[in-house]
GROMACS .gro file of N, CA and C in nm:
model
  546
    1MET      N    1  16.063  12.165  28.245
    1MET     CA    2  16.071  12.078  28.150
    1MET      C    3  16.014  12.117  28.021
    2THR      N    4  16.046  12.059  27.921
    2THR     CA    5  15.976  12.093  27.791
    2THR      C    6  15.964  11.952  27.731
    3THR      N    7  15.834  11.952  27.646
    3THR     CA    8  15.774  11.825  27.594
    3THR      C    9  15.878  11.831  27.419
    4PRO      N   10  15.859  11.727  27.364
    4PRO     CA   11  15.902  11.725  27.243
    4PRO      C   12  15.839  11.832  27.102
    5ARG      N   13  15.718  11.838  27.149
    5ARG     CA   14  15.633  11.933  27.069
    5ARG      C   15  15.698  12.075  27.094
    6GLU      N   16  15.748  12.098  27.165
    6GLU     CA   17  15.816  12.214  27.213
    6GLU      C   18  15.958  12.258  27.133
    7ASN      N   19  16.021  12.159  27.136
    7ASN     CA   20  16.166  12.179  27.105
    7ASN      C   21  16.205  12.201  26.964
    8VAL      N   22  16.291  12.283  26.938
    8VAL     CA   23  16.338  12.301  26.780
    8VAL      C   24  16.481  12.307  26.769
    9LEU      N   25  16.536  12.211  26.647
    9LEU     CA   26  16.646  12.188  26.616
    9LEU      C   27  16.687  12.280  26.559
   10LEU      N   28  16.779  12.357  26.504
   10LEU     CA   29  16.850  12.477  26.419
   10LEU      C   30  16.975  12.423  26.421
   11ALA      N   31  16.992  12.378  26.278
   11ALA     CA   32  17.133  12.362  26.176
   11ALA      C   33  17.221  12.479  26.140
   12ALA      N   34  17.315  12.579  26.183
   12ALA     CA   35  17.325  12.665  26.167
   12ALA      C   36  17.511  12.682  26.162
   13PHE      N   37  17.537  12.631  26.043
   13PHE     CA   38  17.675  12.616  26.025
   13PHE      C   39  17.743  12.750  26.096
   14GLY      N   40  17.675  12.881  26.056
   14GLY     CA   41  17.752  13.003  26.101
   14GLY      C   42  17.630  13.069  26.180
   15CYS      N   43  17.694  13.081  26.311
   15CYS     CA   44  17.621  13.083  26.425
   15CYS      C   45  17.644  13.218  26.548
   16GLU      N   46  17.643  13.320  26.509
   16GLU     CA   47  17.752  13.398  26.599
   16GLU      C   48  17.700  13.551  26.633
   17PRO      N   49  17.698  13.621  26.749
   17PRO     CA   50  17.592  13.720  26.775
   17PRO      C   51  17.735  13.826  26.760
   18GLY      N   52  17.677  13.954  26.680
   18GLY     CA   53  17.742  14.048  26.654
   18GLY      C   54  17.802  14.059  26.520
   19ARG      N   55  17.800  13.938  26.450
   19ARG     CA   56  17.876  13.930  26.325
   19ARG      C   57  17.758  13.962  26.192
   20GLY      N   58  17.822  13.933  26.100
   20GLY     CA   59  17.754  13.960  25.986
   20GLY      C   60  17.725  13.818  25.894
   21SER      N   61  17.649  13.846  25.769
   21SER     CA   62  17.665  13.769  25.688
   21SER      C   63  17.565  13.606  25.742
   22GLU      N   64  17.638  13.508  25.709
   22GLU     CA   65  17.598  13.389  25.760
   22GLU      C   66  17.595  13.347  25.881
   23ALA      N   67  17.677  13.421  26.003
   23ALA     CA   68  17.678  13.377  26.137
   23ALA      C   69  17.574  13.483  26.190
   24ALA      N   70  17.542  13.584  26.102
   24ALA     CA   71  17.403  13.655  26.135
   24ALA      C   72  17.272  13.633  26.142
   25ILE      N   73  17.287  13.523  26.022
   25ILE     CA   74  17.172  13.433  25.992
   25ILE      C   75  17.108  13.326  26.109
   26GLY      N   76  17.256  13.258  26.137
   26GLY     CA   77  17.231  13.210  26.238
   26GLY      C   78  17.170  13.227  26.351
   27TRP      N   79  17.245  13.339  26.374
   27TRP     CA   80  17.217  13.401  26.526
   27TRP      C   81  17.101  13.481  26.536
   28LYS      N   82  17.032  13.535  26.452
   28LYS     CA   83  16.913  13.614  26.433
   28LYS      C   84  16.802  13.501  26.444
   29ASN      N   85  16.831  13.407  26.351
   29ASN     CA   86  16.721  13.316  26.352
   29ASN      C   87  16.689  13.229  26.514
   30ALA      N   88  16.829  13.211  26.555
   30ALA     CA   89  16.785  13.146  26.676
   30ALA      C   90  16.730  13.202  26.765
   31CYS      N   91  16.785  13.340  26.764
   31CYS     CA   92  16.705  13.456  26.850
   31CYS      C   93  16.561  13.442  26.835
   32ALA      N   94  16.501  13.474  26.732
   32ALA     CA   95  16.365  13.451  26.681
   32ALA      C   96  16.284  13.366  26.724
   33ILE      N   97  16.376  13.219  26.691
   33ILE     CA   98  16.274  13.107  26.751
   33ILE      C   99  16.248  13.100  26.916
   34ALA      N  100  16.393  13.165  26.951
   34ALA     CA  101  16.359  13.087  27.115
   34ALA      C  102  16.311  13.259  27.219
   35ARG      N  103  16.219  13.306  27.109
   35ARG     CA  104  16.142  13.396  27.199
   35ARG      C  105  15.990  13.330  27.216
   36HIS      N  106  15.996  13.197  27.144
   36HIS     CA  107  15.882  13.143  27.159
   36HIS      C  108  15.905  12.972  27.215
   37ARG      N  109  16.004  12.930  27.165
   37ARG     CA  110  16.025  12.783  27.146
   37ARG      C  111  16.196  12.773  27.241
   38PRO      N  112  16.186  12.634  27.298
   38PRO     CA  113  16.337  12.614  27.321
   38PRO      C  114  16.406  12.566  27.193
   39VAL      N  115  16.519  12.624  27.179
   39VAL     CA  116  16.621  12.552  27.035
   39VAL      C  117  16.773  12.510  27.103
   40TRP      N  118  16.811  12.422  27.040
   40TRP     CA  119  16.888  12.390  27.018
   40TRP      C  120  16.959  12.414  26.903
   41ILE      N  121  17.083  12.454  26.896
   41ILE     CA  122  17.187  12.446  26.759
   41ILE      C  123  17.274  12.361  26.760
   42LEU      N  124  17.274  12.351  26.607
   42LEU     CA  125  17.410  12.296  26.587
   42LEU      C  126  17.476  12.398  26.476
   43THR      N  127  17.612  12.359  26.569
   43THR     CA  128  17.676  12.473  26.461
   43THR      C  129  17.834  12.437  26.465
   44HIS      N  130  17.899  12.523  26.389
   44HIS     CA  131  18.060  12.500  26.389
   44HIS      C  132  18.121  12.524  26.518
   45PRO      N  133  18.240  12.475  26.565
   45PRO     CA  134  18.332  12.533  26.688
   45PRO      C  135  18.377  12.654  26.645
   46ARG      N  136  18.372  12.688  26.532
   46ARG     CA  137  18.471  12.841  26.515
   46ARG      C  138  18.400  12.946  26.576
   47HIS      N  139  18.239  12.946  26.642
   47HIS     CA  140  18.195  13.024  26.698
   47HIS      C  141  18.171  13.013  26.826
   48ARG      N  142  18.239  12.932  26.903
   48ARG     CA  143  18.247  12.863  27.004
   48ARG      C  144  18.253  13.000  27.129
   49GLU      N  145  18.337  13.083  27.175
   49GLU     CA  146  18.401  13.186  27.245
   49GLU      C  147  18.220  13.280  27.237
   50PRO      N  148  18.252  13.362  27.111
   50PRO     CA  149  18.128  13.443  27.127
   50PRO      C  150  17.972  13.387  27.135
   51LEU      N  151  17.964  13.260  27.086
   51LEU     CA  152  17.843  13.215  27.105
   51LEU      C  153  17.817  13.192  27.230
   52ASP      N  154  17.894  13.108  27.273
   52ASP     CA  155  17.916  13.073  27.462
   52ASP      C  156  17.858  13.193  27.540
   53LYS      N  157  17.908  13.304  27.491
   53LYS     CA  158  17.875  13.474  27.567
   53LYS      C  159  17.732  13.498  27.561
   54GLY      N  160  17.726  13.483  27.418
   54GLY     CA  161  17.583  13.519  27.360
   54GLY      C  162  17.461  13.461  27.402
   55ILE      N  163  17.482  13.331  27.430
   55ILE     CA  164  17.381  13.249  27.475
   55ILE      C  165  17.388  13.244  27.644
   56ALA      N  166  17.479  13.246  27.691
   56ALA     CA  167  17.486  13.308  27.827
   56ALA      C  168  17.398  13.385  27.890
   57GLU      N  169  17.393  13.528  27.809
   57GLU     CA  170  17.301  13.604  27.813
   57GLU      C  171  17.196  13.632  27.768
   58TRP      N  172  17.157  13.529  27.701
   58TRP     CA  173  17.013  13.543  27.610
   58TRP      C  174  16.961  13.438  27.715
   59ASN      N  175  17.026  13.347  27.790
   59ASN     CA  176  16.936  13.282  27.891
   59ASN      C  177  16.935  13.334  28.013
   60ARG      N  178  16.997  13.476  28.058
   60ARG     CA  179  16.967  13.534  28.186
   60ARG      C  180  16.829  13.587  28.167
   61ASP      N  181  16.777  13.591  28.058
   61ASP     CA  182  16.643  13.691  28.058
   61ASP      C  183  16.534  13.550  28.055
   62ALA      N  184  16.437  13.575  28.182
   62ALA     CA  185  16.348  13.468  28.212
   62ALA      C  186  16.226  13.494  28.122
   63SER      N  187  16.239  13.615  28.028
   63SER     CA  188  16.128  13.637  27.947
   63SER      C  189  16.086  13.558  27.835
   64VAL      N  190  16.211  13.481  27.792
   64VAL     CA  191  16.241  13.382  27.646
   64VAL      C  192  16.255  13.233  27.698
   65MET      N  193  16.265  13.168  27.598
   65MET     CA  194  16.342  13.031  27.613
   65MET      C  195  16.437  13.020  27.595
   66PRO      N  196  16.483  12.863  27.643
   66PRO     CA  197  16.614  12.876  27.657
   66PRO      C  198  16.689  12.849  27.522
   67MET      N  199  16.853  12.886  27.500
   67MET     CA  200  16.943  12.848  27.349
   67MET      C  201  17.031  12.721  27.444
   68HIS      N  202  17.071  12.650  27.362
   68HIS     CA  203  17.141  12.530  27.360
   68HIS      C  204  17.213  12.499  27.214
   69VAL      N  205  17.345  12.464  27.292
   69VAL     CA  206  17.420  12.447  27.158
   69VAL      C  207  17.526  12.349  27.168
   70ARG      N  208  17.515  12.274  27.026
   70ARG     CA  209  17.591  12.172  27.034
   70ARG      C  210  17.744  12.196  26.926
   71TYR      N  211  17.812  12.178  26.964
   71TYR     CA  212  17.958  12.242  26.864
   71TYR      C  213  17.970  12.109  26.778
   72VAL      N  214  18.019  12.099  26.647
   72VAL     CA  215  18.025  11.987  26.561
   72VAL      C  216  18.126  12.014  26.492
   73ASP      N  217  18.243  11.946  26.505
   73ASP     CA  218  18.372  11.939  26.402
   73ASP      C  219  18.375  11.823  26.354
   74VAL      N  220  18.484  11.852  26.228
   74VAL     CA  221  18.538  11.744  26.147
   74VAL      C  222  18.634  11.705  26.179
   75VAL      N  223  18.676  11.601  26.098
   75VAL     CA  224  18.771  11.490  26.152
   75VAL      C  225  18.927  11.581  26.100
   76ARG      N  226  18.991  11.577  26.208
   76ARG     CA  227  19.135  11.654  26.195
   76ARG      C  228  19.172  11.683  26.094
   77PRO      N  229  19.212  11.602  25.979
   77PRO     CA  230  19.266  11.627  25.856
   77PRO      C  231  19.204  11.758  25.770
   78LEU      N  232  19.055  11.747  25.784
   78LEU     CA  233  18.989  11.844  25.702
   78LEU      C  234  18.940  12.005  25.771
   79ARG      N  235  19.024  11.984  25.916
   79ARG     CA  236  18.962  12.115  25.979
   79ARG      C  237  19.052  12.221  25.904
   80SER      N  238  19.172  12.233  25.853
   80SER     CA  239  19.201  12.335  25.798
   80SER      C  240  19.171  12.387  25.639
   81TRP      N  241  19.048  12.296  25.605
   81TRP     CA  242  18.983  12.328  25.463
   81TRP      C  243  18.891  12.404  25.508
   82ALA      N  244  18.838  12.439  25.608
   82ALA     CA  245  18.743  12.527  25.630
   82ALA      C  246  18.772  12.710  25.595
   83ASP      N  247  18.898  12.737  25.600
   83ASP     CA  248  18.934  12.847  25.533
   83ASP      C  249  18.946  12.868  25.411
   84SER      N  250  18.982  12.726  25.325
   84SER     CA  251  19.018  12.732  25.179
   84SER      C  252  18.901  12.785  25.102
   85LYS      N  253  18.966  12.806  24.992
   85LYS     CA  254  18.829  12.849  24.871
   85LYS      C  255  18.757  12.714  24.786
   86ALA      N  256  18.615  12.749  24.758
   86ALA     CA  257  18.545  12.660  24.665
   86ALA      C  258  18.575  12.515  24.732
   87PHE      N  259  18.623  12.439  24.627
   87PHE     CA  260  18.598  12.315  24.639
   87PHE      C  261  18.643  12.237  24.779
   88GLY      N  262  18.811  12.301  24.832
   88GLY     CA  263  18.831  12.275  24.966
   88GLY      C  264  18.692  12.301  25.056
   89PHE      N  265  18.681  12.431  25.103
   89PHE     CA  266  18.572  12.460  25.152
   89PHE      C  267  18.433  12.353  25.157
   90ASN      N  268  18.402  12.322  25.010
   90ASN     CA  269  18.270  12.238  25.006
   90ASN      C  270  18.308  12.117  25.088
   91ILE      N  271  18.437  12.055  25.059
   91ILE     CA  272  18.500  11.948  25.152
   91ILE      C  273  18.448  11.913  25.267
   92HIS      N  274  18.469  12.030  25.337
   92HIS     CA  275  18.499  12.048  25.466
   92HIS      C  276  18.329  12.056  25.492
   93TYR      N  277  18.254  12.130  25.457
   93TYR     CA  278  18.157  12.174  25.489
   93TYR      C  279  18.064  12.014  25.493
   94TYR      N  280  18.068  11.962  25.395
   94TYR     CA  281  18.020  11.831  25.337
   94TYR      C  282  18.059  11.760  25.461
   95ALA      N  283  18.166  11.741  25.524
   95ALA     CA  284  18.213  11.640  25.624
   95ALA      C  285  18.141  11.696  25.749
   96TRP      N  286  18.091  11.818  25.792
   96TRP     CA  287  18.031  11.906  25.920
   96TRP      C  288  17.874  11.869  25.868
   97VAL      N  289  17.847  11.864  25.742
   97VAL     CA  290  17.709  11.827  25.707
   97VAL      C  291  17.681  11.695  25.802
   98LYS      N  292  17.779  11.595  25.720
   98LYS     CA  293  17.745  11.441  25.765
   98LYS      C  294  17.756  11.401  25.927
   99ALA      N  295  17.858  11.454  25.960
   99ALA     CA  296  17.898  11.498  26.120
   99ALA      C  297  17.774  11.530  26.211
  100ALA      N  298  17.720  11.666  26.153
  100ALA     CA  299  17.595  11.751  26.243
  100ALA      C  300  17.494  11.624  26.236
  101ALA      N  301  17.478  11.579  26.085
  101ALA     CA  302  17.328  11.485  26.098
  101ALA      C  303  17.362  11.353  26.212
  102ARG      N  304  17.447  11.319  26.218
  102ARG     CA  305  17.459  11.224  26.362
  102ARG      C  306  17.447  11.305  26.456
  103GLU      N  307  17.481  11.406  26.494
  103GLU     CA  308  17.453  11.493  26.611
  103GLU      C  309  17.297  11.509  26.649
  104ALA      N  310  17.248  11.554  26.542
  104ALA     CA  311  17.095  11.564  26.512
  104ALA      C  312  17.029  11.444  26.573
  105LEU      N  313  17.027  11.326  26.512
  105LEU     CA  314  16.984  11.200  26.531
  105LEU      C  315  17.009  11.192  26.717
  106LYS      N  316  17.157  11.174  26.732
  106LYS     CA  317  17.168  11.139  26.884
  106LYS      C  318  17.112  11.254  26.974
  107LEU      N  319  17.108  11.388  26.952
  107LEU     CA  320  17.027  11.481  27.032
  107LEU      C  321  16.871  11.471  26.991
  108HIS      N  322  16.806  11.423  26.912
  108HIS     CA  323  16.685  11.379  26.879
  108HIS      C  324  16.614  11.279  27.005
  109ARG      N  325  16.724  11.174  27.023
  109ARG     CA  326  16.690  11.061  27.100
  109ARG      C  327  16.719  11.136  27.273
  110GLU      N  328  16.770  11.208  27.258
  110GLU     CA  329  16.804  11.293  27.399
  110GLU      C  330  16.675  11.354  27.423
  111VAL      N  331  16.660  11.497  27.354
  111VAL     CA  332  16.549  11.591  27.390
  111VAL      C  333  16.432  11.553  27.302
  112GLY      N  334  16.432  11.531  27.168
  112GLY     CA  335  16.317  11.517  27.083
  112GLY      C  336  16.300  11.672  27.045
  113PHE      N  337  16.237  11.647  26.931
  113PHE     CA  338  16.197  11.772  26.857
  113PHE      C  339  16.076  11.798  26.786
  114SER      N  340  16.028  11.926  26.783
  114SER     CA  341  15.877  11.914  26.740
  114SER      C  342  15.937  11.977  26.558
  115VAL      N  343  16.001  12.014  26.537
  115VAL     CA  344  16.080  12.094  26.418
  115VAL      C  345  16.219  12.089  26.401
  116ALA      N  346  16.265  12.085  26.295
  116ALA     CA  347  16.397  12.094  26.246
  116ALA      C  348  16.408  12.190  26.139
  117GLN      N  349  16.498  12.282  26.167
  117GLN     CA  350  16.519  12.391  26.070
  117GLN      C  351  16.687  12.408  26.021
  118HIS      N  352  16.704  12.412  25.861
  118HIS     CA  353  16.844  12.461  25.833
  118HIS      C  354  16.860  12.619  25.778
  119VAL      N  355  16.938  12.687  25.859
  119VAL     CA  356  16.948  12.802  25.799
  119VAL      C  357  17.083  12.869  25.758
  120SER      N  358  17.168  12.795  25.804
  120SER     CA  359  17.321  12.860  25.748
  120SER      C  360  17.414  12.713  25.757
  121LEU      N  361  17.492  12.729  25.663
  121LEU     CA  362  17.516  12.731  25.553
  121LEU      C  363  17.410  12.704  25.440
  122SER      N  364  17.323  12.768  25.365
  122SER     CA  365  17.242  12.712  25.272
  122SER      C  366  17.238  12.682  25.134
  123ARG      N  367  17.280  12.595  25.089
  123ARG     CA  368  17.314  12.539  24.966
  123ARG      C  369  17.149  12.455  24.892
  124TRP      N  370  17.096  12.437  24.828
  124TRP     CA  371  16.981  12.377  24.789
  124TRP      C  372  17.071  12.247  24.745
  125TRP      N  373  17.166  12.235  24.701
  125TRP     CA  374  17.234  12.151  24.605
  125TRP      C  375  17.315  12.044  24.716
  126MET      N  376  17.324  12.100  24.859
  126MET     CA  377  17.393  11.972  24.945
  126MET      C  378  17.304  11.957  25.061
  127PRO      N  379  17.306  11.837  25.120
  127PRO     CA  380  17.221  11.793  25.185
  127PRO      C  381  17.208  11.880  25.341
  128SER      N  382  17.108  11.859  25.448
  128SER     CA  383  17.116  11.938  25.545
  128SER      C  384  17.101  11.819  25.671
  129PRO      N  385  17.200  11.863  25.767
  129PRO     CA  386  17.188  11.801  25.878
  129PRO      C  387  17.078  11.757  25.948
  130ALA      N  388  17.017  11.877  25.936
  130ALA     CA  389  16.882  11.876  26.008
  130ALA      C  390  16.765  11.757  25.933
  131ALA      N  391  16.739  11.758  25.796
  131ALA     CA  392  16.715  11.701  25.735
  131ALA      C  393  16.677  11.538  25.771
  132VAL      N  394  16.803  11.512  25.831
  132VAL     CA  395  16.776  11.333  25.859
  132VAL      C  396  16.685  11.284  25.957
  133LEU      N  397  16.628  11.409  26.027
  133LEU     CA  398  16.539  11.409  26.130
  133LEU      C  399  16.380  11.389  26.057
  134ALA      N  400  16.354  11.419  25.972
  134ALA     CA  401  16.241  11.379  25.893
  134ALA      C  402  16.173  11.261  25.845
  135SER      N  403  16.301  11.171  25.831
  135SER     CA  404  16.239  11.037  25.824
  135SER      C  405  16.256  11.011  25.985
  136ARG      N  406  16.225  11.034  26.089
  136ARG     CA  407  16.207  10.984  26.193
  136ARG      C  408  16.074  11.088  26.264
  137GLY      N  409  15.993  11.135  26.149
  137GLY     CA  410  15.855  11.225  26.169
  137GLY      C  411  15.866  11.356  26.212
  138VAL      N  412  15.993  11.422  26.218
  138VAL     CA  413  15.995  11.552  26.248
  138VAL      C  414  15.979  11.638  26.124
  139PRO      N  415  15.913  11.752  26.142
  139PRO     CA  416  15.880  11.847  26.021
  139PRO      C  417  16.044  11.922  26.005
  140PHE      N  418  16.051  11.938  25.856
  140PHE     CA  419  16.140  11.991  25.810
  140PHE      C  420  16.163  12.148  25.753
  141VAL      N  421  16.215  12.193  25.797
  141VAL     CA  422  16.241  12.343  25.730
  141VAL      C  423  16.353  12.377  25.672
  142TRP      N  424  16.339  12.404  25.540
  142TRP     CA  425  16.446  12.446  25.500
  142TRP      C  426  16.499  12.585  25.418
  143GLY      N  427  16.565  12.650  25.511
  143GLY     CA  428  16.563  12.799  25.459
  143GLY      C  429  16.595  12.899  25.540
  144PRO      N  430  16.654  13.036  25.538
  144PRO     CA  431  16.650  13.053  25.402
  144PRO      C  432  16.757  12.984  25.305
  145VAL      N  433  16.714  12.960  25.204
  145VAL     CA  434  16.827  12.906  25.107
  145VAL      C  435  16.897  12.996  24.995
  146GLY      N  436  17.012  12.995  24.916
  146GLY     CA  437  17.069  13.025  24.840
  146GLY      C  438  17.207  12.964  24.795
  147ALA      N  439  17.299  13.001  24.745
  147ALA     CA  440  17.435  12.975  24.693
  147ALA      C  441  17.389  12.855  24.618
  148GLY      N  442  17.317  12.860  24.489
  148GLY     CA  443  17.318  12.767  24.404
  148GLY      C  444  17.350  12.822  24.278
  149GLU      N  445  17.376  12.948  24.278
  149GLU     CA  446  17.366  13.034  24.150
  149GLU      C  447  17.524  13.012  24.045
  150VAL      N  448  17.514  12.983  23.905
  150VAL     CA  449  17.613  12.997  23.832
  150VAL      C  450  17.626  13.066  23.762
  151MET      N  451  17.698  13.170  23.730
  151MET     CA  452  17.686  13.301  23.666
  151MET      C  453  17.663  13.255  23.482
  152PRO      N  454  17.549  13.340  23.428
  152PRO     CA  455  17.533  13.286  23.311
  152PRO      C  456  17.625  13.317  23.187
  153LEU      N  457  17.653  13.205  23.113
  153LEU     CA  458  17.741  13.227  23.008
  153LEU      C  459  17.773  13.356  22.944
  154ALA      N  460  17.649  13.436  22.910
  154ALA     CA  461  17.671  13.576  22.858
  154ALA      C  462  17.698  13.680  22.928
  155TYR      N  463  17.735  13.673  23.041
  155TYR     CA  464  17.815  13.714  23.168
  155TYR      C  465  17.947  13.719  23.173
  156ARG      N  466  17.999  13.624  23.153
  156ARG     CA  467  18.118  13.585  23.157
  156ARG      C  468  18.274  13.618  23.073
  157GLY      N  469  18.240  13.706  22.993
  157GLY     CA  470  18.346  13.763  22.914
  157GLY      C  471  18.460  13.839  22.951
  158GLY      N  472  18.426  13.942  23.063
  158GLY     CA  473  18.521  13.973  23.124
  158GLY      C  474  18.568  13.932  23.278
  159ILE      N  475  18.517  13.826  23.311
  159ILE     CA  476  18.600  13.755  23.436
  159ILE      C  477  18.696  13.700  23.417
  160GLY      N  478  18.764  13.660  23.332
  160GLY     CA  479  18.930  13.606  23.325
  160GLY      C  480  18.969  13.456  23.362
  161LEU      N  481  19.035  13.407  23.339
  161LEU     CA  482  19.059  13.278  23.387
  161LEU      C  483  19.044  13.213  23.528
  162GLY      N  484  19.059  13.284  23.631
  162GLY     CA  485  19.037  13.264  23.748
  162GLY      C  486  18.895  13.283  23.781
  163GLY      N  487  18.795  13.349  23.741
  163GLY     CA  488  18.650  13.389  23.710
  163GLY      C  489  18.608  13.218  23.658
  164HIS      N  490  18.643  13.216  23.538
  164HIS     CA  491  18.589  13.100  23.484
  164HIS      C  492  18.656  12.937  23.542
  165MET      N  493  18.741  12.953  23.632
  165MET     CA  494  18.809  12.838  23.710
  165MET      C  495  18.694  12.825  23.828
  166LYS      N  496  18.674  12.965  23.884
  166LYS     CA  497  18.575  12.922  24.013
  166LYS      C  498  18.445  12.911  23.931
  167GLU      N  499  18.418  12.959  23.856
  167GLU     CA  500  18.206  12.947  23.789
  167GLU      C  501  18.261  12.753  23.775
  168ILE      N  502  18.363  12.704  23.689
  168ILE     CA  503  18.373  12.567  23.696
  168ILE      C  504  18.341  12.506  23.817
  169SER      N  505  18.404  12.529  23.888
  169SER     CA  506  18.426  12.447  24.030
  169SER      C  507  18.310  12.463  24.120
  170ARG      N  508  18.251  12.583  24.089
  170ARG     CA  509  18.121  12.566  24.156
  170ARG      C  510  18.047  12.490  24.095
  171TRP      N  511  18.023  12.506  23.935
  171TRP     CA  512  17.907  12.421  23.903
  171TRP      C  513  17.948  12.271  23.929
  172LEU      N  514  18.092  12.213  23.915
  172LEU     CA  515  18.142  12.096  23.967
  172LEU      C  516  18.070  12.008  24.091
  173ALA      N  517  18.111  12.126  24.204
  173ALA     CA  518  18.064  12.092  24.304
  173ALA      C  519  17.916  12.081  24.347
  174ARG      N  520  17.848  12.176  24.298
  174ARG     CA  521  17.711  12.174  24.298
  174ARG      C  522  17.626  12.029  24.211
  175GLU      N  523  17.697  12.006  24.129
  175GLU     CA  524  17.659  11.881  24.033
  175GLU      C  525  17.694  11.735  24.083
  176THR      N  526  17.794  11.731  24.184
  176THR     CA  527  17.839  11.627  24.254
  176THR      C  528  17.788  11.625  24.398
  177PHE      N  529  17.775  11.749  24.486
  177PHE     CA  530  17.704  11.680  24.602
  177PHE      C  531  17.559  11.702  24.603
  178ARG      N  532  17.492  11.740  24.491
  178ARG     CA  533  17.365  11.740  24.472
  178ARG      C  534  17.315  11.556  24.438
  179LEU      N  535  17.390  11.479  24.433
  179LEU     CA  536  17.338  11.352  24.416
  179LEU      C  537  17.331  11.272  24.536
  180ASP      N  538  17.382  11.354  24.635
  180ASP     CA  539  17.370  11.290  24.778
  180ASP      C  540  17.221  11.283  24.813
  181PRO      N  541  17.178  11.163  24.846
  181PRO     CA  542  16.990  11.215  24.910
  181PRO      C  543  16.977  11.239  25.017
  182GLY      N  544  17.113  11.194  25.116
  182GLY     CA  545  17.073  11.282  25.279
  182GLY      C  546  17.134  11.358  25.310
   0.00000   0.00000   0.00000
């Protein structure tokens, strides 16, 4: 059995072996941590089948620490928004963050963590579900972080109306969601 000083909570909306982009960031960070400490991953259920297989394979290796996973979903009306663009996806992701934060608190009461890290989907302008543990004295690591960019006005000349709408939507989402303190 591990002690709370050894356990790591990893918030990774995307976490899947064999994939690229956000899912790869989540999986590769989980593997890096689990080489030294037991890790509990909070992720979206869209990764369930490949992630369960990857974790089972990982946990057969006695030379590494175990990985555990908790799948966090959003309320049914917002589930279809996961595949939408821009603002709809941001609403879905924000709802996931809030549900994952509740799960992080519950899991901390059960397991206890020495550190919490957020690696995927990282946006500096949205809260992290792992950050909720900072108020419980758990150190919080934020990152890698990105996705706060807005295209400078000088570069927008050739992007067309759709591109301008996307930039306005990104700016509006960023300015709205960054007001959330937690």
